[in-house]
């Protein structure tokens, strides 16, 4: 029997009685094995994973040998169409002002809840509940390095993180509950129910960057190999994988603005390796127009890079390169 990739829809009835049809792909090899869910764009401005899934589908058509994949590129389709993290947010409103519409606090969803909870519920019923493994693709701001977020106290999640082949792993136990949330994150849903999940934060929002897509695609393929669904060994990273947690603070070396002025980057990106003393950029002082060079305090990898302030994930002024004295302009992590 020929194995086909099937297009299907998770159908939610919204509060105004209209239907929201979320498309997804399912490819079932008919053989035993894991049911692997890949989701993207739970937050409507975090769009890089959409293309990761689009390409992963092509790889699955060629190489999937066991089990089933469920691929949901537009998990929060209303928020994607709205072009903001949640459908409840107005211009420059912070993620935290979700009012119950942060999709990644709604799992397993609620058919009688708000519109976001209804969409979650429809996807849960159509796909999530059938799956044993999950990769949830997000994007955070370009100022923080791509990272795999991993539950440290879980039997499988840390092993999965190691095969994502991403430079930084951020360890956490479980995210704090939000007071207005009716559910949990999709990764918690899996990790708390004898299944396993990881989240990847690709670097850069409101944009799809080829390099990031390739990083996400390699992670998805490596996980499928790790789960025994594809043949071959995972393609791992050259060089060290660096852990980020409260316990690893001593490895993190921030570089602070010595004065007010315009910060000019030196053409680097997060995750880049820098040598101690390498130029990371300069500030044009708005006091006396002097140039102040900024040098890497140690050799290591850039965990953060660039001038930004809180809410740079929703507001352009927070991405402005005018630095105030003491602002963190880079964080170098030593291997
Ligand atoms: Zn997100």
mmCIF file of C-alpha atoms and ligand atoms in Angstrom:
data_model
loop_
_atom_site.group_PDB
_atom_site.id
_atom_site.type_symbol
_atom_site.label_atom_id
_atom_site.label_comp_id
_atom_site.label_asym_id
_atom_site.label_seq_id
_atom_site.Cartn_x
_atom_site.Cartn_y
_atom_site.Cartn_z
ATOM 1 C CA UNK A 1 0.000 0.000 0.000
ATOM 2 C CA UNK A 2 1.387 3.385 -0.968
ATOM 3 C CA UNK A 3 2.090 5.729 1.912
ATOM 4 C CA UNK A 4 0.684 9.187 1.286
ATOM 5 C CA UNK A 5 0.895 12.449 3.134
ATOM 6 C CA UNK A 6 -2.634 13.361 4.021
ATOM 7 C CA UNK A 7 -3.874 16.925 4.376
ATOM 8 C CA UNK A 8 -6.473 17.207 7.107
ATOM 9 C CA UNK A 9 -8.089 19.927 9.210
ATOM 10 C CA UNK A 10 -8.621 20.511 12.898
ATOM 11 C CA UNK A 11 -11.997 22.223 13.048
ATOM 12 C CA UNK A 12 -12.927 24.554 15.893
ATOM 13 C CA UNK A 13 -16.242 26.308 16.412
ATOM 14 C CA UNK A 14 -15.400 29.813 17.609
ATOM 15 C CA UNK A 15 -17.376 31.989 20.033
ATOM 16 C CA UNK A 16 -19.165 33.742 17.130
ATOM 17 C CA UNK A 17 -20.221 30.324 15.774
ATOM 18 C CA UNK A 18 -17.890 30.525 12.763
ATOM 19 C CA UNK A 19 -15.531 27.629 12.022
ATOM 20 C CA UNK A 20 -11.758 27.827 12.133
ATOM 21 C CA UNK A 21 -10.114 25.117 10.046
ATOM 22 C CA UNK A 22 -6.439 24.572 10.892
ATOM 23 C CA UNK A 23 -4.694 22.554 8.168
ATOM 24 C CA UNK A 24 -2.111 19.919 9.056
ATOM 25 C CA UNK A 25 -0.276 17.055 7.402
ATOM 26 C CA UNK A 26 -0.209 13.481 8.610
ATOM 27 C CA UNK A 27 2.041 10.810 7.194
ATOM 28 C CA UNK A 28 1.496 7.302 8.533
ATOM 29 C CA UNK A 29 3.965 4.644 7.414
ATOM 30 C CA UNK A 30 1.608 1.941 8.679
ATOM 31 C CA UNK A 31 4.495 0.463 10.638
ATOM 32 C CA UNK A 32 4.894 0.613 14.371
ATOM 33 C CA UNK A 33 6.826 3.466 15.908
ATOM 34 C CA UNK A 34 6.435 6.821 17.529
ATOM 35 C CA UNK A 35 3.826 9.395 16.597
ATOM 36 C CA UNK A 36 5.878 12.581 16.234
ATOM 37 C CA UNK A 37 4.147 15.948 16.353
ATOM 38 C CA UNK A 38 5.881 19.090 15.070
ATOM 39 C CA UNK A 39 4.148 22.382 15.764
ATOM 40 C CA UNK A 40 5.043 25.958 14.832
ATOM 41 C CA UNK A 41 3.625 29.455 15.233
ATOM 42 C CA UNK A 42 1.742 29.081 18.486
ATOM 43 C CA UNK A 43 2.659 32.750 18.680
ATOM 44 C CA UNK A 44 1.655 34.473 15.464
ATOM 45 C CA UNK A 45 4.856 36.516 15.080
ATOM 46 C CA UNK A 46 7.111 33.434 15.484
ATOM 47 C CA UNK A 47 7.017 32.213 11.931
ATOM 48 C CA UNK A 48 10.357 30.533 11.234
ATOM 49 C CA UNK A 49 9.084 27.093 12.181
ATOM 50 C CA UNK A 50 6.396 27.266 9.471
ATOM 51 C CA UNK A 51 9.069 26.842 6.809
ATOM 52 C CA UNK A 52 10.934 24.262 8.911
ATOM 53 C CA UNK A 53 7.798 22.101 8.855
ATOM 54 C CA UNK A 54 7.222 22.764 5.157
ATOM 55 C CA UNK A 55 10.699 21.334 4.434
ATOM 56 C CA UNK A 56 10.466 18.562 7.016
ATOM 57 C CA UNK A 57 7.379 17.314 5.209
ATOM 58 C CA UNK A 58 9.462 16.843 2.029
ATOM 59 C CA UNK A 59 12.113 14.933 3.974
ATOM 60 C CA UNK A 60 9.440 12.717 5.553
ATOM 61 C CA UNK A 61 8.017 11.893 2.119
ATOM 62 C CA UNK A 62 11.425 10.571 1.139
ATOM 63 C CA UNK A 63 12.864 9.145 4.350
ATOM 64 C CA UNK A 64 10.179 8.345 6.928
ATOM 65 C CA UNK A 65 10.361 4.605 7.538
ATOM 66 C CA UNK A 66 8.463 4.003 10.789
ATOM 67 C CA UNK A 67 5.683 5.575 12.796
ATOM 68 C CA UNK A 68 3.590 8.616 11.991
ATOM 69 C CA UNK A 69 4.283 12.341 11.768
ATOM 70 C CA UNK A 70 1.717 15.053 12.464
ATOM 71 C CA UNK A 71 2.869 18.410 11.095
ATOM 72 C CA UNK A 72 1.075 21.617 12.104
ATOM 73 C CA UNK A 73 2.825 24.644 10.554
ATOM 74 C CA UNK A 74 0.218 27.234 11.629
ATOM 75 C CA UNK A 75 -0.795 26.067 15.086
ATOM 76 C CA UNK A 76 -2.253 29.458 16.008
ATOM 77 C CA UNK A 77 -3.643 30.392 12.608
ATOM 78 C CA UNK A 78 -5.778 33.303 13.891
ATOM 79 C CA UNK A 79 -2.672 34.907 15.466
ATOM 80 C CA UNK A 80 -0.631 34.343 12.278
ATOM 81 C CA UNK A 81 -3.333 36.097 10.255
ATOM 82 C CA UNK A 82 -3.395 38.832 12.900
ATOM 83 C CA UNK A 83 0.445 39.082 12.681
ATOM 84 C CA UNK A 84 0.882 39.341 16.461
ATOM 85 C CA UNK A 85 1.814 36.883 19.267
ATOM 86 C CA UNK A 86 -1.783 36.454 20.480
ATOM 87 C CA UNK A 87 -5.091 37.553 18.985
ATOM 88 C CA UNK A 88 -5.779 39.660 22.091
ATOM 89 C CA UNK A 89 -2.792 42.001 21.702
ATOM 90 C CA UNK A 90 -2.777 45.529 20.302
ATOM 91 C CA UNK A 91 0.286 47.445 19.071
ATOM 92 C CA UNK A 92 3.345 47.138 21.341
ATOM 93 C CA UNK A 93 1.412 45.184 23.941
ATOM 94 C CA UNK A 94 3.565 42.707 25.870
ATOM 95 C CA UNK A 95 3.206 38.932 25.555
ATOM 96 C CA UNK A 96 2.212 38.823 29.225
ATOM 97 C CA UNK A 97 -0.959 40.868 28.559
ATOM 98 C CA UNK A 98 -2.430 37.720 27.063
ATOM 99 C CA UNK A 99 -5.776 37.723 28.900
ATOM 100 C CA UNK A 100 -6.015 33.982 28.439
ATOM 101 C CA UNK A 101 -5.008 34.058 24.764
ATOM 102 C CA UNK A 102 -1.397 32.868 25.094
ATOM 103 C CA UNK A 103 -1.934 29.614 23.192
ATOM 104 C CA UNK A 104 1.068 27.998 24.865
ATOM 105 C CA UNK A 105 -0.707 28.217 28.230
ATOM 106 C CA UNK A 106 -3.948 26.680 27.009
ATOM 107 C CA UNK A 107 -3.176 22.992 26.372
ATOM 108 C CA UNK A 108 -5.126 20.734 26.095
ATOM 109 C CA UNK A 109 -7.588 23.477 25.182
ATOM 110 C CA UNK A 110 -11.269 23.921 25.923
ATOM 111 C CA UNK A 111 -14.168 23.541 23.449
ATOM 112 C CA UNK A 112 -16.237 26.007 25.538
ATOM 113 C CA UNK A 113 -13.395 28.455 26.283
ATOM 114 C CA UNK A 114 -12.181 31.563 24.490
ATOM 115 C CA UNK A 115 -11.304 31.382 20.799
ATOM 116 C CA UNK A 116 -7.657 30.470 21.406
ATOM 117 C CA UNK A 117 -8.610 27.667 23.797
ATOM 118 C CA UNK A 118 -11.106 26.400 21.231
ATOM 119 C CA UNK A 119 -8.417 26.276 18.540
ATOM 120 C CA UNK A 120 -6.050 24.428 20.916
ATOM 121 C CA UNK A 121 -8.772 21.947 21.738
ATOM 122 C CA UNK A 122 -9.470 21.232 18.067
ATOM 123 C CA UNK A 123 -5.757 20.591 17.386
ATOM 124 C CA UNK A 124 -5.475 18.495 20.526
ATOM 125 C CA UNK A 125 -8.340 16.275 19.430
ATOM 126 C CA UNK A 126 -7.164 15.981 15.813
ATOM 127 C CA UNK A 127 -3.434 15.531 16.390
ATOM 128 C CA UNK A 128 -1.874 16.119 19.812
ATOM 129 C CA UNK A 129 -3.641 13.348 21.708
ATOM 130 C CA UNK A 130 -2.461 10.762 19.166
ATOM 131 C CA UNK A 131 1.210 11.710 19.530
ATOM 132 C CA UNK A 132 3.982 10.367 21.756
ATOM 133 C CA UNK A 133 6.738 12.861 20.918
ATOM 134 C CA UNK A 134 6.679 16.593 20.184
ATOM 135 C CA UNK A 135 8.943 19.299 18.837
ATOM 136 C CA UNK A 136 7.403 22.732 19.369
ATOM 137 C CA UNK A 137 9.048 25.457 17.283
ATOM 138 C CA UNK A 138 9.081 29.037 18.546
ATOM 139 C CA UNK A 139 11.155 32.129 17.808
ATOM 140 C CA UNK A 140 12.395 34.670 20.260
ATOM 141 C CA UNK A 141 14.052 37.969 19.438
ATOM 142 C CA UNK A 142 17.159 38.013 17.255
ATOM 143 C CA UNK A 143 19.099 39.367 20.256
ATOM 144 C CA UNK A 144 19.159 35.982 22.036
ATOM 145 C CA UNK A 145 20.828 32.902 20.569
ATOM 146 C CA UNK A 146 18.865 29.974 19.171
ATOM 147 C CA UNK A 147 18.284 27.515 21.998
ATOM 148 C CA UNK A 148 16.586 24.254 22.874
ATOM 149 C CA UNK A 149 14.461 24.610 25.996
ATOM 150 C CA UNK A 150 14.590 21.411 27.961
ATOM 151 C CA UNK A 151 13.117 19.948 31.097
ATOM 152 C CA UNK A 152 16.112 18.897 33.164
ATOM 153 C CA UNK A 153 14.184 16.488 35.422
ATOM 154 C CA UNK A 154 12.773 14.279 32.677
ATOM 155 C CA UNK A 155 13.923 10.879 31.446
ATOM 156 C CA UNK A 156 13.985 11.599 27.687
ATOM 157 C CA UNK A 157 13.764 15.357 27.138
ATOM 158 C CA UNK A 158 17.493 16.019 27.851
ATOM 159 C CA UNK A 159 18.549 13.281 25.405
ATOM 160 C CA UNK A 160 16.284 14.811 22.801
ATOM 161 C CA UNK A 161 17.867 18.212 23.447
ATOM 162 C CA UNK A 162 21.333 16.787 22.833
ATOM 163 C CA UNK A 163 20.353 15.572 19.347
ATOM 164 C CA UNK A 164 18.761 18.884 18.309
ATOM 165 C CA UNK A 165 22.347 19.980 17.575
ATOM 166 C CA UNK A 166 21.831 23.531 18.762
ATOM 167 C CA UNK A 167 24.651 25.442 20.466
ATOM 168 C CA UNK A 168 22.674 26.460 23.550
ATOM 169 C CA UNK A 169 20.419 24.357 25.759
ATOM 170 C CA UNK A 170 18.413 26.284 28.287
ATOM 171 C CA UNK A 171 17.508 24.070 31.206
ATOM 172 C CA UNK A 172 14.348 24.620 33.145
ATOM 173 C CA UNK A 173 12.208 22.622 35.484
ATOM 174 C CA UNK A 174 8.784 23.886 34.420
ATOM 175 C CA UNK A 175 7.590 27.352 33.430
ATOM 176 C CA UNK A 176 5.711 29.264 36.128
ATOM 177 C CA UNK A 177 1.926 29.128 35.788
ATOM 178 C CA UNK A 178 0.174 32.237 34.506
ATOM 179 C CA UNK A 179 -2.653 33.365 36.767
ATOM 180 C CA UNK A 180 -5.171 33.732 33.937
ATOM 181 C CA UNK A 181 -4.152 30.549 32.117
ATOM 182 C CA UNK A 182 -6.544 27.664 31.773
ATOM 183 C CA UNK A 183 -3.953 25.123 30.667
ATOM 184 C CA UNK A 184 -0.263 24.461 30.245
ATOM 185 C CA UNK A 185 2.444 24.529 27.570
ATOM 186 C CA UNK A 186 2.386 21.854 24.912
ATOM 187 C CA UNK A 187 5.795 20.605 26.077
ATOM 188 C CA UNK A 188 4.564 20.313 29.669
ATOM 189 C CA UNK A 189 1.509 18.462 28.410
ATOM 190 C CA UNK A 190 3.806 15.833 26.867
ATOM 191 C CA UNK A 191 6.478 15.754 29.555
ATOM 192 C CA UNK A 192 3.922 15.423 32.362
ATOM 193 C CA UNK A 193 2.092 12.506 30.727
ATOM 194 C CA UNK A 194 4.792 9.897 30.149
ATOM 195 C CA UNK A 195 5.541 11.258 26.670
ATOM 196 C CA UNK A 196 8.385 13.611 25.692
ATOM 197 C CA UNK A 197 8.772 17.040 24.114
ATOM 198 C CA UNK A 198 11.268 19.808 23.496
ATOM 199 C CA UNK A 199 10.827 23.409 22.465
ATOM 200 C CA UNK A 200 13.255 25.229 20.195
ATOM 201 C CA UNK A 201 13.495 29.008 20.167
ATOM 202 C CA UNK A 202 14.895 30.047 16.797
ATOM 203 C CA UNK A 203 16.455 33.524 16.714
ATOM 204 C CA UNK A 204 14.399 36.227 15.015
ATOM 205 C CA UNK A 205 10.691 37.054 14.955
ATOM 206 C CA UNK A 206 8.409 38.437 12.221
ATOM 207 C CA UNK A 207 10.934 37.033 9.733
ATOM 208 C CA UNK A 208 12.101 33.761 8.166
ATOM 209 C CA UNK A 209 15.899 33.457 8.012
ATOM 210 C CA UNK A 210 17.422 30.674 5.881
ATOM 211 C CA UNK A 211 20.121 29.807 8.421
ATOM 212 C CA UNK A 212 17.540 29.442 11.173
ATOM 213 C CA UNK A 213 15.306 27.279 8.989
ATOM 214 C CA UNK A 214 18.234 24.943 8.364
ATOM 215 C CA UNK A 215 18.982 24.732 12.091
ATOM 216 C CA UNK A 216 15.366 23.871 12.827
ATOM 217 C CA UNK A 217 15.175 21.347 9.999
ATOM 218 C CA UNK A 218 18.327 19.547 11.150
ATOM 219 C CA UNK A 219 16.835 19.325 14.650
ATOM 220 C CA UNK A 220 13.592 17.795 13.354
ATOM 221 C CA UNK A 221 15.435 15.249 11.177
ATOM 222 C CA UNK A 222 17.842 14.367 13.996
ATOM 223 C CA UNK A 223 14.934 13.769 16.354
ATOM 224 C CA UNK A 224 13.190 11.526 13.802
ATOM 225 C CA UNK A 225 16.422 9.507 13.535
ATOM 226 C CA UNK A 226 16.779 9.399 17.320
ATOM 227 C CA UNK A 227 13.210 8.065 17.563
ATOM 228 C CA UNK A 228 14.041 5.339 15.022
ATOM 229 C CA UNK A 229 11.642 6.770 12.437
ATOM 230 C CA UNK A 230 14.376 7.522 9.867
ATOM 231 C CA UNK A 231 17.588 5.674 9.119
ATOM 232 C CA UNK A 232 21.031 7.007 9.928
ATOM 233 C CA UNK A 233 22.726 8.821 12.759
ATOM 234 C CA UNK A 234 21.847 12.359 13.894
ATOM 235 C CA UNK A 235 24.140 15.013 12.428
ATOM 236 C CA UNK A 236 25.618 16.653 15.503
ATOM 237 C CA UNK A 237 27.196 20.028 16.097
ATOM 238 C CA UNK A 238 30.871 20.864 15.757
ATOM 239 C CA UNK A 239 32.165 22.187 19.057
ATOM 240 C CA UNK A 240 30.592 22.376 22.481
ATOM 241 C CA UNK A 241 26.945 22.512 23.504
ATOM 242 C CA UNK A 242 26.505 25.136 26.217
ATOM 243 C CA UNK A 243 23.991 24.923 29.025
ATOM 244 C CA UNK A 244 22.174 28.016 30.260
ATOM 245 C CA UNK A 245 20.577 27.962 33.702
ATOM 246 C CA UNK A 246 20.751 29.732 37.029
ATOM 247 C CA UNK A 247 23.575 27.331 37.955
ATOM 248 C CA UNK A 248 25.700 28.326 34.955
ATOM 249 C CA UNK A 249 25.715 32.082 35.670
ATOM 250 C CA UNK A 250 29.493 32.037 36.272
ATOM 251 C CA UNK A 251 30.022 31.071 32.617
ATOM 252 C CA UNK A 252 28.104 34.121 31.382
ATOM 253 C CA UNK A 253 30.083 37.291 30.821
ATOM 254 C CA UNK A 254 28.005 40.384 30.073
ATOM 255 C CA UNK A 255 29.393 43.396 28.236
ATOM 256 C CA UNK A 256 27.774 46.621 29.381
ATOM 257 C CA UNK A 257 27.556 49.999 27.699
ATOM 258 C CA UNK A 258 30.161 52.268 29.328
ATOM 259 C CA UNK A 259 28.274 55.433 28.314
ATOM 260 C CA UNK A 260 25.148 56.620 26.543
ATOM 261 C CA UNK A 261 25.195 56.635 22.760
ATOM 262 C CA UNK A 262 24.520 54.788 19.545
ATOM 263 C CA UNK A 263 25.648 51.148 19.566
ATOM 264 C CA UNK A 264 27.009 49.927 16.251
ATOM 265 C CA UNK A 265 27.343 46.170 15.915
ATOM 266 C CA UNK A 266 30.458 44.612 14.360
ATOM 267 C CA UNK A 267 28.661 42.284 11.950
ATOM 268 C CA UNK A 268 28.302 39.403 14.380
ATOM 269 C CA UNK A 269 25.272 37.288 15.220
ATOM 270 C CA UNK A 270 24.130 35.424 18.296
ATOM 271 C CA UNK A 271 25.756 31.961 18.624
ATOM 272 C CA UNK A 272 28.935 33.242 16.893
ATOM 273 C CA UNK A 273 32.272 32.370 18.474
ATOM 274 C CA UNK A 274 34.363 35.360 19.542
ATOM 275 C CA UNK A 275 37.925 35.607 20.834
ATOM 276 C CA UNK A 276 38.803 37.549 23.967
ATOM 277 C CA UNK A 277 39.585 41.129 22.905
ATOM 278 C CA UNK A 278 37.716 40.834 19.585
ATOM 279 C CA UNK A 279 35.780 43.951 18.668
ATOM 280 C CA UNK A 280 32.059 43.440 19.289
ATOM 281 C CA UNK A 281 31.066 46.940 18.217
ATOM 282 C CA UNK A 282 31.395 50.561 19.194
ATOM 283 C CA UNK A 283 29.366 53.329 20.764
ATOM 284 C CA UNK A 284 29.168 56.819 19.326
ATOM 285 C CA UNK A 285 28.874 58.915 22.466
ATOM 286 C CA UNK A 286 26.045 61.453 22.328
ATOM 287 C CA UNK A 287 27.975 63.599 24.830
ATOM 288 C CA UNK A 288 31.207 64.313 22.947
ATOM 289 C CA UNK A 289 30.861 62.193 19.752
ATOM 290 C CA UNK A 290 33.850 60.091 20.834
ATOM 291 C CA UNK A 291 34.053 56.509 19.609
ATOM 292 C CA UNK A 292 34.163 53.924 22.378
ATOM 293 C CA UNK A 293 35.191 50.458 21.219
ATOM 294 C CA UNK A 294 33.691 47.430 22.922
ATOM 295 C CA UNK A 295 35.756 44.252 23.143
ATOM 296 C CA UNK A 296 34.834 40.682 24.076
ATOM 297 C CA UNK A 297 35.652 40.188 27.790
ATOM 298 C CA UNK A 298 36.435 36.463 27.265
ATOM 299 C CA UNK A 299 36.552 33.903 24.448
ATOM 300 C CA UNK A 300 33.264 32.096 23.932
ATOM 301 C CA UNK A 301 29.919 32.069 22.187
ATOM 302 C CA UNK A 302 27.459 34.958 21.969
ATOM 303 C CA UNK A 303 24.392 34.087 24.022
ATOM 304 C CA UNK A 304 23.067 37.613 23.490
ATOM 305 C CA UNK A 305 24.134 40.350 21.112
ATOM 306 C CA UNK A 306 22.819 43.788 20.255
ATOM 307 C CA UNK A 307 21.160 46.746 21.920
ATOM 308 C CA UNK A 308 17.628 45.983 23.058
ATOM 309 C CA UNK A 309 15.289 46.504 25.928
ATOM 310 C CA UNK A 310 12.356 44.692 27.438
ATOM 311 C CA UNK A 311 9.522 43.929 25.005
ATOM 312 C CA UNK A 312 11.818 44.035 21.961
ATOM 313 C CA UNK A 313 9.647 41.123 20.786
ATOM 314 C CA UNK A 314 6.664 43.418 20.216
ATOM 315 C CA UNK A 315 7.953 46.993 19.922
ATOM 316 C CA UNK A 316 10.356 48.739 17.555
ATOM 317 C CA UNK A 317 11.594 51.376 20.083
ATOM 318 C CA UNK A 318 12.797 48.507 22.295
ATOM 319 C CA UNK A 319 15.030 47.379 19.386
ATOM 320 C CA UNK A 320 16.526 50.847 18.950
ATOM 321 C CA UNK A 321 20.355 50.887 18.961
ATOM 322 C CA UNK A 322 20.586 53.906 21.274
ATOM 323 C CA UNK A 323 22.142 52.446 24.412
ATOM 324 C CA UNK A 324 21.965 53.837 27.893
ATOM 325 C CA UNK A 325 24.949 53.438 30.201
ATOM 326 C CA UNK A 326 24.922 50.007 31.872
ATOM 327 C CA UNK A 327 22.754 48.315 29.228
ATOM 328 C CA UNK A 328 23.875 44.806 28.352
ATOM 329 C CA UNK A 329 25.045 44.804 24.723
ATOM 330 C CA UNK A 330 26.371 41.251 24.586
ATOM 331 C CA UNK A 331 26.735 38.168 26.749
ATOM 332 C CA UNK A 332 29.621 35.816 26.009
ATOM 333 C CA UNK A 333 29.392 32.276 27.387
ATOM 334 C CA UNK A 334 32.619 30.372 27.944
ATOM 335 C CA UNK A 335 32.684 26.689 26.950
HETATM 336 ZN ZN1 LIG B 1 6.676 31.482 21.364
#
